[in-house]
Short mmCIF file of C-alpha atoms and ligand atoms in Angstrom, two decimals:
data_model
loop_
_atom_site.label_atom_id
_atom_site.label_comp_id
_atom_site.label_asym_id
_atom_site.label_seq_id
_atom_site.Cartn_x
_atom_site.Cartn_y
_atom_site.Cartn_z
CA MET H 1 -5.59 -114.19 5.95
CA ASN H 2 -4.93 -111.63 8.59
CA SER H 3 -7.89 -110.11 10.45
CA VAL H 4 -7.72 -106.78 12.14
CA SER H 5 -9.96 -105.62 15.03
CA PRO H 6 -12.85 -103.72 14.19
CA ARG H 7 -12.19 -101.04 16.84
CA VAL H 8 -8.52 -100.21 16.08
CA LEU H 9 -9.61 -98.72 12.75
CA SER H 10 -12.49 -96.69 13.88
CA SER H 11 -10.71 -93.41 13.78
CA SER H 12 -9.08 -93.42 10.14
CA LEU H 13 -12.21 -94.35 8.07
CA PHE H 14 -11.35 -92.11 5.22
CA GLU H 15 -7.93 -93.39 4.46
CA GLY H 16 -7.31 -97.18 3.34
CA PRO H 17 -6.80 -100.00 3.47
CA TYR H 18 -10.11 -101.35 3.14
CA TYR H 19 -11.31 -104.66 4.44
CA ILE H 20 -14.07 -107.07 3.84
CA SER H 21 -16.05 -107.77 6.95
CA VAL H 22 -16.77 -111.57 7.48
CA ALA H 23 -17.91 -113.13 10.75
CA GLY H 24 -17.42 -110.20 12.84
CA LYS H 25 -13.65 -109.76 11.62
CA LEU H 26 -11.83 -107.45 9.31
CA LEU H 27 -10.13 -109.50 6.62
CA GLU H 28 -7.55 -108.68 4.30
CA THR H 29 -7.63 -110.40 0.88
CA SER H 30 -4.74 -111.78 -1.32
CA ASP H 31 -6.14 -109.89 -4.23
CA SER H 32 -7.35 -106.31 -4.60
CA PHE H 33 -9.08 -103.96 -7.44
CA ALA H 34 -8.94 -100.36 -8.54
CA VAL H 35 -11.29 -97.75 -7.32
CA MET H 36 -11.19 -94.73 -9.49
CA ASN H 37 -12.15 -91.28 -8.62
CA PRO H 38 -14.59 -90.49 -11.40
CA ALA H 39 -13.75 -86.82 -11.52
CA THR H 40 -9.95 -87.45 -12.42
CA GLY H 41 -10.47 -90.93 -13.89
CA ALA H 42 -7.40 -92.02 -11.85
CA GLU H 43 -7.03 -94.75 -9.34
CA PHE H 44 -7.42 -93.39 -5.78
CA ALA H 45 -7.44 -96.67 -3.58
CA ARG H 46 -7.71 -100.40 -3.74
CA ALA H 47 -10.39 -102.43 -2.63
CA PRO H 48 -10.33 -106.00 -1.15
CA ALA H 49 -11.32 -108.64 -3.64
CA ALA H 50 -12.88 -111.38 -1.78
CA THR H 51 -12.36 -115.29 -2.94
CA ALA H 52 -15.48 -117.52 -3.25
CA GLU H 53 -14.12 -119.18 -0.05
CA GLN H 54 -14.55 -115.83 1.61
CA LEU H 55 -18.06 -115.10 0.63
CA ASP H 56 -19.07 -118.93 1.68
CA GLU H 57 -17.19 -117.87 4.78
CA ALA H 58 -19.60 -114.88 5.10
CA VAL H 59 -22.91 -117.07 4.42
CA ALA H 60 -21.79 -119.74 6.88
CA ALA H 61 -21.28 -117.08 9.75
CA ALA H 62 -24.52 -115.48 8.70
CA LYS H 63 -26.47 -118.84 8.80
CA SER H 64 -25.12 -119.40 12.28
CA ALA H 65 -25.88 -115.90 13.58
CA PHE H 66 -29.41 -116.37 12.31
CA LYS H 67 -30.07 -119.04 15.30
CA THR H 68 -29.87 -116.28 17.79
CA TRP H 69 -30.41 -113.08 15.88
CA SER H 70 -34.08 -114.47 14.67
CA VAL H 71 -35.16 -115.43 18.03
CA LEU H 72 -34.25 -111.68 19.69
CA THR H 73 -37.31 -109.40 20.02
CA TYR H 74 -38.19 -106.50 17.84
CA ASP H 75 -36.98 -104.21 20.89
CA GLN H 76 -33.96 -105.99 21.07
CA ARG H 77 -32.77 -105.78 17.32
CA GLN H 78 -34.07 -101.91 17.26
CA LYS H 79 -31.55 -101.12 20.11
CA TYR H 80 -29.08 -103.12 17.66
CA LEU H 81 -30.03 -100.72 14.60
CA ASP H 82 -30.07 -97.62 16.80
CA ASP H 83 -26.64 -98.31 18.33
CA TYR H 84 -25.43 -98.72 14.50
CA ALA H 85 -27.01 -95.57 13.38
CA ASP H 86 -25.18 -93.76 16.30
CA ALA H 87 -22.05 -95.18 15.62
CA LEU H 88 -22.20 -94.15 12.00
CA GLU H 89 -23.19 -90.72 12.66
CA VAL H 90 -19.95 -90.25 14.41
CA HIS H 91 -18.30 -90.74 11.01
CA ARG H 92 -20.96 -89.28 8.92
CA GLU H 93 -18.82 -86.45 7.42
CA GLU H 94 -15.92 -88.94 6.52
CA LEU H 95 -18.06 -91.39 5.02
CA ALA H 96 -19.67 -88.77 2.82
CA ARG H 97 -16.39 -87.54 1.53
CA LEU H 98 -15.66 -91.25 0.66
CA LEU H 99 -18.61 -91.41 -1.25
CA THR H 100 -17.82 -88.39 -3.42
CA LEU H 101 -14.54 -89.62 -4.05
CA GLU H 102 -15.58 -93.27 -5.33
CA GLN H 103 -19.41 -92.16 -6.74
CA GLY H 104 -18.35 -88.57 -7.95
CA LYS H 105 -21.70 -87.04 -6.43
CA PRO H 106 -21.49 -83.26 -5.03
CA LEU H 107 -20.49 -83.42 -1.44
CA LYS H 108 -22.94 -80.94 -0.03
CA SER H 109 -25.89 -81.55 -2.35
CA GLY H 110 -25.43 -85.49 -2.98
CA ALA H 111 -22.94 -87.29 -0.77
CA GLN H 112 -23.72 -85.87 2.60
CA PRO H 113 -27.46 -86.03 2.21
CA GLU H 114 -27.36 -89.68 0.89
CA VAL H 115 -25.17 -90.80 4.19
CA ASP H 116 -27.46 -88.79 6.42
CA GLN H 117 -30.55 -90.25 4.87
CA ALA H 118 -29.48 -93.70 5.29
CA ILE H 119 -28.66 -93.03 8.85
CA SER H 120 -31.79 -91.37 9.42
CA TRP H 121 -33.80 -94.51 7.69
CA ILE H 122 -31.87 -97.07 10.01
CA ARG H 123 -33.50 -95.29 13.11
CA GLN H 124 -37.05 -94.84 11.64
CA ILE H 125 -37.07 -98.46 10.03
CA ALA H 126 -35.87 -99.82 13.49
CA ALA H 127 -39.06 -98.45 15.10
CA ARG H 128 -41.47 -100.21 12.87
CA ARG H 129 -42.80 -103.77 13.67
CA ILE H 130 -44.69 -106.64 11.92
CA PRO H 131 -47.18 -107.85 14.77
CA VAL H 132 -49.00 -111.27 14.76
CA GLU H 133 -52.34 -111.10 13.35
CA ILE H 134 -55.45 -112.89 14.59
CA LEU H 135 -57.16 -113.91 11.51
CA GLU H 136 -59.98 -115.88 13.62
CA ASP H 137 -60.95 -116.29 16.97
CA THR H 138 -63.92 -118.52 17.65
CA ASP H 139 -65.20 -120.75 20.34
CA SER H 140 -63.39 -123.59 18.99
CA HIS H 141 -59.87 -122.24 17.55
CA ILE H 142 -57.51 -119.35 16.97
CA VAL H 143 -55.50 -118.74 13.81
CA GLU H 144 -52.70 -116.42 13.88
CA LEU H 145 -50.87 -115.13 11.02
CA HIS H 146 -47.03 -114.74 11.73
CA HIS H 147 -44.33 -113.10 9.76
CA THR H 148 -41.13 -115.08 10.30
CA PRO H 149 -37.81 -114.29 9.18
CA LEU H 150 -36.21 -115.99 6.03
CA GLY H 151 -32.64 -116.62 6.93
CA VAL H 152 -29.59 -115.21 5.09
CA VAL H 153 -30.17 -112.29 2.71
CA GLY H 154 -27.94 -111.51 0.21
CA ALA H 155 -27.82 -108.06 -1.00
CA ILE H 156 -26.44 -107.06 -4.35
CA THR H 157 -26.24 -103.17 -4.85
CA PRO H 158 -25.42 -100.74 -7.58
CA TRP H 159 -23.16 -97.78 -8.00
CA ASN H 160 -25.44 -94.88 -8.21
CA PHE H 161 -26.72 -94.70 -4.69
CA PRO H 162 -24.58 -96.97 -3.05
CA VAL H 163 -25.01 -96.28 0.54
CA LEU H 164 -28.59 -95.37 0.42
CA LEU H 165 -29.65 -98.54 -1.41
CA ALA H 166 -27.76 -100.71 0.61
CA LEU H 167 -29.21 -99.38 4.00
CA TRP H 168 -32.62 -99.58 2.38
CA LYS H 169 -32.02 -103.40 2.45
CA VAL H 170 -30.09 -103.86 5.83
CA ALA H 171 -32.62 -102.16 7.96
CA PRO H 172 -35.94 -103.88 7.22
CA ALA H 173 -33.87 -107.28 6.54
CA LEU H 174 -32.30 -107.19 10.00
CA LEU H 175 -35.16 -105.72 12.11
CA THR H 176 -37.53 -108.58 10.97
CA GLY H 177 -34.76 -111.11 12.00
CA ASN H 178 -32.61 -112.07 8.91
CA THR H 179 -29.03 -112.01 8.66
CA MET H 180 -27.29 -110.38 5.77
CA VAL H 181 -24.47 -110.55 3.38
CA ILE H 182 -23.98 -107.39 1.13
CA LYS H 183 -21.99 -107.29 -2.19
CA PRO H 184 -21.61 -103.95 -3.31
CA SER H 185 -20.85 -102.65 -7.02
CA PRO H 186 -17.16 -103.23 -7.96
CA PHE H 187 -17.26 -99.61 -9.31
CA THR H 188 -18.39 -98.16 -5.61
CA PRO H 189 -17.24 -100.86 -2.98
CA LEU H 190 -15.49 -98.60 -0.30
CA THR H 191 -18.29 -96.62 1.44
CA THR H 192 -20.07 -99.58 1.80
CA LEU H 193 -17.05 -101.50 3.21
CA ARG H 194 -16.65 -98.75 5.81
CA PHE H 195 -20.58 -99.42 6.63
CA GLY H 196 -19.73 -102.90 7.04
CA GLN H 197 -16.50 -102.17 9.10
CA ILE H 198 -18.35 -99.91 11.40
CA ALA H 199 -21.19 -102.79 11.98
CA GLN H 200 -18.68 -105.39 13.11
CA SER H 201 -18.37 -103.10 16.50
CA VAL H 202 -22.12 -103.10 16.86
CA PHE H 203 -23.74 -106.36 15.88
CA PRO H 204 -23.02 -109.83 16.90
CA ALA H 205 -20.57 -111.85 14.62
CA GLY H 206 -22.11 -112.73 11.12
CA VAL H 207 -25.26 -110.58 11.52
CA LEU H 208 -24.03 -108.14 8.71
CA SER H 209 -21.10 -108.92 6.45
CA VAL H 210 -19.61 -106.88 3.20
CA VAL H 211 -17.94 -108.56 0.64
CA SER H 212 -16.47 -106.69 -2.22
CA GLY H 213 -14.99 -108.27 -5.40
CA GLY H 214 -15.77 -108.57 -9.18
CA ASN H 215 -19.26 -109.27 -10.90
CA GLU H 216 -18.48 -112.79 -10.51
CA LEU H 217 -19.49 -112.91 -6.75
CA GLY H 218 -23.44 -112.05 -7.82
CA PRO H 219 -23.91 -115.27 -9.55
CA GLN H 220 -22.18 -117.08 -6.78
CA MET H 221 -24.69 -115.65 -4.28
CA THR H 222 -27.88 -115.93 -6.48
CA ALA H 223 -27.12 -119.81 -6.55
CA HIS H 224 -25.86 -120.00 -3.02
CA PRO H 225 -27.85 -122.97 -1.38
CA ASP H 226 -27.71 -121.10 1.99
CA ILE H 227 -29.12 -117.76 0.88
CA ALA H 228 -32.73 -117.76 1.52
CA LYS H 229 -33.43 -114.46 -0.37
CA ILE H 230 -31.43 -112.06 -2.91
CA SER H 231 -32.31 -108.25 -2.63
CA PHE H 232 -31.03 -106.86 -5.82
CA THR H 233 -31.02 -103.35 -7.14
CA GLY H 234 -29.42 -102.84 -10.39
CA SER H 235 -30.23 -103.00 -14.09
CA THR H 236 -32.83 -105.20 -15.77
CA GLU H 237 -30.59 -107.19 -17.74
CA THR H 238 -28.54 -108.43 -14.71
CA GLY H 239 -32.02 -108.92 -13.01
CA LYS H 240 -32.74 -111.31 -15.37
CA HIS H 241 -29.67 -113.24 -14.64
CA VAL H 242 -30.54 -113.19 -10.99
CA ILE H 243 -34.07 -114.58 -11.64
CA ARG H 244 -32.68 -117.43 -13.61
CA SER H 245 -30.01 -118.10 -11.17
CA ALA H 246 -32.26 -118.10 -8.27
CA ALA H 247 -34.71 -120.70 -9.60
CA GLY H 248 -32.44 -123.36 -8.68
CA THR H 249 -32.95 -122.96 -4.92
CA VAL H 250 -36.28 -121.32 -5.06
CA LYS H 251 -34.93 -117.84 -3.30
CA ARG H 252 -37.16 -115.14 -2.56
CA LEU H 253 -36.45 -112.12 -4.59
CA THR H 254 -36.71 -108.42 -4.68
CA LEU H 255 -35.59 -107.03 -7.86
CA GLU H 256 -35.23 -103.23 -8.24
CA MET H 257 -34.26 -102.57 -11.87
CA GLY H 258 -33.97 -100.20 -14.67
CA GLY H 259 -36.71 -97.19 -15.82
CA ASN H 260 -37.46 -94.86 -18.37
CA ASP H 261 -39.41 -92.65 -16.48
CA ALA H 262 -41.82 -90.08 -18.22
CA ALA H 263 -42.90 -86.61 -16.77
CA ILE H 264 -46.21 -84.97 -18.40
CA VAL H 265 -46.60 -81.57 -18.17
CA LEU H 266 -50.16 -80.84 -18.59
CA PRO H 267 -51.71 -77.93 -20.43
CA ASP H 268 -52.67 -76.09 -17.20
CA ALA H 269 -49.53 -76.80 -15.45
CA ASP H 270 -47.90 -73.80 -13.54
CA TRP H 271 -44.62 -75.21 -15.43
CA LYS H 272 -42.55 -71.82 -14.43
CA ALA H 273 -43.05 -73.03 -10.90
CA ALA H 274 -42.01 -76.34 -11.66
CA ILE H 275 -38.56 -75.69 -13.56
CA ALA H 276 -36.11 -76.60 -10.98
CA GLN H 277 -38.06 -79.54 -9.60
CA LEU H 278 -38.26 -80.87 -13.35
CA PHE H 279 -34.24 -80.19 -14.13
CA TRP H 280 -33.25 -82.05 -10.61
CA GLY H 281 -35.82 -84.70 -11.52
CA ALA H 282 -33.90 -85.43 -14.71
CA ILE H 283 -30.06 -84.15 -14.00
CA GLY H 284 -30.02 -84.97 -10.18
CA ASN H 285 -27.06 -87.48 -9.62
CA SER H 286 -25.79 -86.64 -12.98
CA GLY H 287 -29.09 -88.31 -14.31
CA GLN H 288 -28.11 -91.65 -12.75
CA TRP H 289 -31.33 -92.19 -10.77
CA CYS H 290 -33.66 -95.00 -11.51
CA VAL H 291 -36.56 -92.82 -11.29
CA GLY H 292 -34.81 -89.93 -12.84
CA ILE H 293 -37.11 -88.23 -15.46
CA LYS H 294 -35.75 -89.70 -18.73
CA ARG H 295 -38.48 -88.36 -20.90
CA LEU H 296 -40.15 -84.86 -20.26
CA TYR H 297 -43.35 -84.33 -22.17
CA ILE H 298 -44.23 -80.59 -22.50
CA HIS H 299 -47.45 -79.63 -24.20
CA ARG H 300 -47.15 -77.62 -27.67
CA SER H 301 -48.72 -74.48 -26.11
CA PHE H 302 -45.87 -73.41 -24.21
CA HIS H 303 -43.04 -75.79 -25.59
CA SER H 304 -40.64 -72.89 -26.91
CA GLU H 305 -40.80 -70.77 -23.64
CA PHE H 306 -40.30 -74.10 -21.60
CA VAL H 307 -37.40 -74.98 -23.45
CA SER H 308 -35.62 -71.66 -22.78
CA ALA H 309 -36.66 -71.48 -19.26
CA PHE H 310 -35.12 -75.08 -18.92
CA VAL H 311 -31.76 -74.35 -20.60
CA ASP H 312 -31.66 -70.94 -18.61
CA TYR H 313 -31.90 -72.93 -15.37
CA ALA H 314 -29.50 -75.46 -16.76
CA ARG H 315 -26.82 -72.83 -17.62
CA GLN H 316 -26.56 -71.77 -13.94
CA GLN H 317 -25.54 -75.28 -13.16
CA LYS H 318 -21.64 -75.92 -12.45
CA LEU H 319 -20.07 -79.26 -13.81
CA GLY H 320 -17.23 -80.58 -12.01
CA ASP H 321 -15.32 -82.26 -9.14
CA GLY H 322 -18.02 -82.82 -6.40
CA LEU H 323 -15.58 -82.03 -3.76
CA ASP H 324 -15.57 -78.32 -5.29
CA PRO H 325 -18.30 -76.72 -3.15
CA SER H 326 -19.57 -74.55 -6.07
CA VAL H 327 -20.17 -77.93 -8.19
CA THR H 328 -23.71 -78.91 -8.48
CA VAL H 329 -23.29 -81.50 -11.25
CA GLY H 330 -20.45 -84.18 -10.81
CA PRO H 331 -19.26 -86.66 -13.51
CA VAL H 332 -20.82 -89.96 -14.50
CA GLN H 333 -19.71 -92.60 -12.18
CA ASN H 334 -17.46 -94.87 -14.26
CA LYS H 335 -15.86 -95.23 -17.67
CA MET H 336 -18.22 -98.10 -18.71
CA GLN H 337 -21.32 -95.72 -18.18
CA PHE H 338 -19.35 -92.51 -19.56
CA ASP H 339 -18.87 -94.74 -23.02
CA LYS H 340 -22.50 -95.89 -22.70
CA VAL H 341 -23.90 -92.22 -22.20
CA ARG H 342 -21.73 -91.02 -25.21
CA THR H 343 -23.57 -93.49 -27.80
CA PHE H 344 -26.56 -91.77 -26.96
CA LEU H 345 -25.18 -88.22 -27.99
CA ASP H 346 -23.45 -89.68 -31.16
CA ASP H 347 -26.78 -91.24 -32.01
CA ILE H 348 -28.30 -87.83 -31.40
CA LYS H 349 -26.22 -86.44 -33.79
CA ALA H 350 -26.08 -88.87 -36.22
CA ASN H 351 -29.86 -88.59 -36.62
CA GLY H 352 -29.73 -84.61 -36.79
CA GLN H 353 -31.91 -84.25 -33.89
CA LYS H 354 -31.85 -80.74 -32.23
CA ILE H 355 -29.22 -80.16 -29.08
CA VAL H 356 -30.23 -76.86 -27.32
CA LEU H 357 -27.46 -77.24 -24.59
CA GLY H 358 -24.52 -79.19 -24.25
CA GLY H 359 -23.97 -82.10 -26.54
CA GLU H 360 -19.81 -81.55 -26.72
CA VAL H 361 -17.46 -83.49 -24.00
CA ASP H 362 -14.48 -81.76 -23.45
CA GLU H 363 -11.74 -84.49 -24.48
CA SER H 364 -8.96 -82.54 -22.54
CA GLN H 365 -10.68 -83.58 -19.32
CA SER H 366 -9.51 -86.86 -17.60
CA GLY H 367 -12.48 -87.32 -15.62
CA TYR H 368 -15.95 -88.69 -16.89
CA PHE H 369 -17.58 -85.37 -17.59
CA ILE H 370 -20.70 -85.11 -19.63
CA PRO H 371 -22.18 -81.84 -19.59
CA VAL H 372 -25.98 -81.43 -19.23
CA THR H 373 -27.55 -81.92 -22.38
CA VAL H 374 -30.95 -81.14 -23.67
CA VAL H 375 -32.72 -82.32 -26.96
CA ASP H 376 -35.26 -80.69 -28.37
CA ASN H 377 -38.12 -82.83 -29.71
CA PRO H 378 -36.45 -85.96 -30.68
CA PRO H 379 -38.79 -88.26 -32.45
CA GLU H 380 -41.07 -90.70 -30.05
CA HIS H 381 -39.06 -93.87 -31.62
CA SER H 382 -35.35 -92.32 -31.22
CA LYS H 383 -32.70 -94.04 -28.91
CA ILE H 384 -32.99 -91.10 -26.38
CA VAL H 385 -36.75 -91.75 -25.80
CA GLN H 386 -36.89 -95.34 -25.89
CA GLU H 387 -33.69 -96.28 -23.83
CA GLU H 388 -32.52 -95.61 -20.39
CA GLN H 389 -29.95 -92.94 -20.62
CA PHE H 390 -28.88 -92.96 -16.98
CA GLY H 391 -26.86 -89.74 -17.53
CA PRO H 392 -27.36 -85.91 -17.80
CA ILE H 393 -29.26 -85.85 -21.17
CA VAL H 394 -32.79 -84.69 -21.05
CA PRO H 395 -35.14 -85.03 -24.02
CA ILE H 396 -37.92 -82.52 -24.02
CA ILE H 397 -40.70 -83.98 -26.16
CA VAL H 398 -43.59 -82.25 -27.56
CA TYR H 399 -46.96 -83.71 -27.35
CA ASP H 400 -50.75 -82.09 -28.40
CA ASP H 401 -53.01 -84.61 -26.71
CA VAL H 402 -53.28 -86.01 -23.34
CA ASP H 403 -54.60 -89.38 -24.25
CA ASP H 404 -51.72 -89.71 -26.86
CA VAL H 405 -49.07 -88.77 -24.42
CA ILE H 406 -50.44 -91.09 -21.73
CA GLU H 407 -50.25 -93.93 -24.62
CA ARG H 408 -46.84 -92.98 -25.50
CA ALA H 409 -45.45 -92.77 -21.62
CA ASN H 410 -46.86 -96.44 -21.13
CA ASP H 411 -45.39 -97.86 -24.38
CA SER H 412 -42.27 -99.08 -22.57
CA PRO H 413 -40.92 -102.42 -21.22
CA PHE H 414 -40.49 -100.38 -17.92
CA GLY H 415 -42.80 -99.23 -15.41
CA LEU H 416 -40.84 -97.80 -12.60
CA GLY H 417 -42.04 -94.31 -11.94
CA GLY H 418 -43.16 -91.21 -13.34
CA SER H 419 -44.79 -87.96 -12.65
CA VAL H 420 -47.64 -85.45 -13.64
CA TRP H 421 -47.48 -81.95 -13.31
CA GLY H 422 -50.82 -79.55 -13.52
CA ARG H 423 -52.74 -77.12 -11.43
CA ASP H 424 -56.13 -78.96 -11.65
CA THR H 425 -55.02 -81.61 -8.98
CA GLN H 426 -57.88 -83.99 -9.74
CA ALA H 427 -57.43 -83.79 -13.33
CA ALA H 428 -53.33 -84.65 -12.98
CA VAL H 429 -54.35 -87.31 -10.60
CA ALA H 430 -56.60 -88.83 -13.04
CA VAL H 431 -53.70 -88.92 -15.66
CA ALA H 432 -51.45 -90.34 -12.95
CA ASN H 433 -53.73 -93.51 -12.50
CA ARG H 434 -53.35 -94.15 -16.01
CA LEU H 435 -49.79 -94.59 -15.91
CA GLU H 436 -48.34 -98.22 -15.87
CA THR H 437 -45.80 -97.71 -12.98
CA GLY H 438 -44.98 -98.62 -9.59
CA MET H 439 -44.64 -95.02 -8.43
CA VAL H 440 -46.17 -91.57 -9.69
CA TRP H 441 -45.74 -88.13 -8.12
CA VAL H 442 -48.15 -85.60 -8.61
CA ASN H 443 -46.88 -81.90 -8.83
CA GLU H 444 -43.87 -82.99 -6.62
CA MET H 445 -40.75 -85.13 -7.33
CA HIS H 446 -39.19 -87.96 -5.75
CA THR H 447 -40.64 -87.75 -2.36
CA GLN H 448 -39.86 -90.88 -0.37
CA GLY H 449 -40.45 -92.29 2.95
CA VAL H 450 -39.67 -95.47 5.11
CA ASP H 451 -43.70 -96.19 5.01
CA ILE H 452 -43.71 -95.63 1.34
CA PRO H 453 -43.30 -98.43 -1.04
CA PHE H 454 -40.84 -98.34 -3.78
CA GLY H 455 -40.95 -100.65 -6.63
CA GLY H 456 -41.50 -101.11 -10.32
CA HIS H 457 -43.99 -102.45 -12.51
CA LYS H 458 -43.38 -104.54 -15.98
CA GLN H 459 -39.48 -105.17 -16.34
CA SER H 460 -38.80 -102.39 -13.75
CA GLY H 461 -38.81 -104.73 -10.72
CA VAL H 462 -40.47 -107.48 -8.69
CA GLY H 463 -41.63 -106.80 -5.33
CA THR H 464 -41.08 -103.23 -3.42
CA GLU H 465 -38.45 -101.84 -1.11
CA GLY H 466 -39.96 -99.57 1.78
CA GLY H 467 -43.06 -99.57 3.34
CA HIS H 468 -44.88 -102.30 5.40
CA GLU H 469 -45.34 -104.21 1.98
CA GLY H 470 -41.30 -104.12 1.37
CA ARG H 471 -40.67 -105.17 4.97
CA LEU H 472 -42.97 -108.22 4.77
CA LEU H 473 -40.90 -109.35 1.98
CA PHE H 474 -38.29 -109.98 4.17
CA THR H 475 -40.38 -112.58 5.83
CA ASN H 476 -42.60 -115.78 5.18
CA PRO H 477 -45.73 -115.88 6.32
CA LYS H 478 -47.05 -118.60 8.69
CA THR H 479 -50.13 -119.49 9.91
CA VAL H 480 -50.63 -121.08 13.55
CA LEU H 481 -53.97 -122.75 14.03
CA ILE H 482 -54.58 -123.42 17.39
CA LYS H 483 -57.55 -125.58 18.69
CA LYS H 484 -58.88 -124.54 22.09
P1 LIG K 501 -25.85 -103.68 -12.73
O1 LIG K 501 -26.89 -104.42 -13.01
O2 LIG K 501 -24.72 -103.68 -13.78
O3 LIG K 501 -25.14 -104.25 -11.32
C1 LIG K 501 -25.86 -103.90 -10.29
C2 LIG K 501 -25.14 -105.23 -9.19
O4 LIG K 501 -25.39 -106.49 -9.94
C3 LIG K 501 -23.60 -104.87 -9.03
O5 LIG K 501 -23.25 -105.09 -7.84
C4 LIG K 501 -23.04 -105.84 -9.92
O6 LIG K 501 -21.73 -106.34 -9.47
C5 LIG K 501 -23.84 -107.19 -9.81
N1 LIG K 501 -23.84 -108.25 -10.76
C6 LIG K 501 -23.21 -108.13 -11.94
N2 LIG K 501 -23.53 -109.12 -12.70
C7 LIG K 501 -24.28 -109.91 -11.80
C8 LIG K 501 -24.69 -111.43 -11.92
N3 LIG K 501 -24.78 -112.04 -13.17
N4 LIG K 501 -25.54 -111.86 -10.89
C9 LIG K 501 -25.64 -111.34 -9.95
N5 LIG K 501 -25.00 -109.75 -9.63
C10 LIG K 501 -24.64 -109.46 -10.49
O7 LIG K 501 -26.18 -102.38 -12.56
P2 LIG K 501 -25.48 -101.08 -12.19
O8 LIG K 501 -25.10 -100.47 -13.51
O9 LIG K 501 -24.83 -101.12 -11.14
O10 LIG K 501 -26.78 -99.57 -11.99
C11 LIG K 501 -27.17 -99.16 -12.93
C12 LIG K 501 -28.96 -99.62 -13.20
O11 LIG K 501 -29.31 -99.90 -11.85
C13 LIG K 501 -29.64 -98.91 -14.02
O12 LIG K 501 -30.44 -99.77 -14.70
C14 LIG K 501 -30.89 -98.17 -12.85
O13 LIG K 501 -32.03 -98.03 -13.45
C15 LIG K 501 -30.71 -99.47 -12.20
N6 LIG K 501 -31.21 -99.03 -10.61
C16 LIG K 501 -32.50 -99.42 -10.28
C17 LIG K 501 -33.08 -99.00 -9.06
C18 LIG K 501 -34.45 -99.27 -8.68
O14 LIG K 501 -34.70 -98.97 -7.34
N7 LIG K 501 -35.35 -99.64 -9.37
C19 LIG K 501 -32.26 -98.08 -8.26
C20 LIG K 501 -30.76 -98.02 -8.66
C21 LIG K 501 -30.47 -98.34 -9.91
#
């Protein structure tokens, strides 16, 4: 295959062609696959389809680069990461535009903030350290706890926040001395390929490679003998395949998976002030958030008023192509998800549940547009309450009793996030403490940060990303006992 200098293309990031980045080189592939614009439903670019051999080559280069990368100091690796953030910053607008084209999210409120946040996180994480701890220091010996890098990390990412979720993995993995091969979702490979391309002009060859292709590359990575860890974000079903496949080589795993987050609005809540946050908590990214509000529990005492205020707010939003600056809600990302979200609409209608907004897909549109849909008080056992819709449909569910609503919120195989809203903060925190989830927000929504662990309980995940806890998961603890 031909290879192209990473520097030659640095001024034309937005236009194709796109390359996989392997061993410091940009490579062409013999096969390619279509990347669709979800706002038009039409192909707008072709992405390279890496072969199994090219993935092997990327892993071999990462293994070789690990020898020298892992022995650099934190300060040296920080410098590389800072240079990477600088190099990305130059292209921040092109990268965001590309993200909107392939993912669908509105440019101004979705894609640009995602790209900017990813760049900012690289810089912030680069400044973190995992120091050696002295566990014992006696007359006879010293016991030190080191945290050593694992080796080659394989990152497997989804299509909802392709850039941010990839960089959540890249920055801590590289900082702690690992090398990495990323496989983006086949639905949204392009922006990640460009991040990979830019990386080749910053990092030593093999430190960070990006290899796009079909889903079959995933199992190849999870079974690969030279990959020490898989950092996976995606659905719980795929996560189970990852666990099974990784067992053969006893890989370390971090799994960020699905959720069915409940928001509980308590009887004393200042719910009028919270409408916008609750709306965007559910509908942001067209509902395609792992930690999106997927069940909105409202106390009976203000239920009707709440539903009309929520619907009024929703009516002010505009559905359309994310490149249109007036659009606030974009399409669903891909046809598979579009069809899946429609099964929820079909089920809601078939069971005579009350749709108070939306519900009808405009069949004349070729893009994957689902209007914001609000379902009023569907039964607890219904599909829209029990399953992860991952689309712009919100069930507003009535409750009477706080103990009962906590039980309903916890009655799920998922345990990712949740939120509790109430004027009496202590009482709201007491409810939050009873939710069986990895994260819970009280009177705010989706605040995140590089020192805040992010991860799920139950079938929503294993391990965390972010925070010192997440960074530690890119290392092995190593105890060194020294006789004096
Ligand atoms: P998905 O599981 O279909 O795909 C995720 C990634 O896994 C893709 O890169 C895909 O190519 C790859 N893959 C597919 N089959 C594989 C296999 N057998 N082995 C290894 N890799 C394989 O998920 P998706 O549809 O892209 O993303 C949506 C899901 O992700 C939702 O359930 C959402 O809740 C979840 N998610 C979770 C988080 C979190 O942090 N917890 C964040 C974002 C999305």
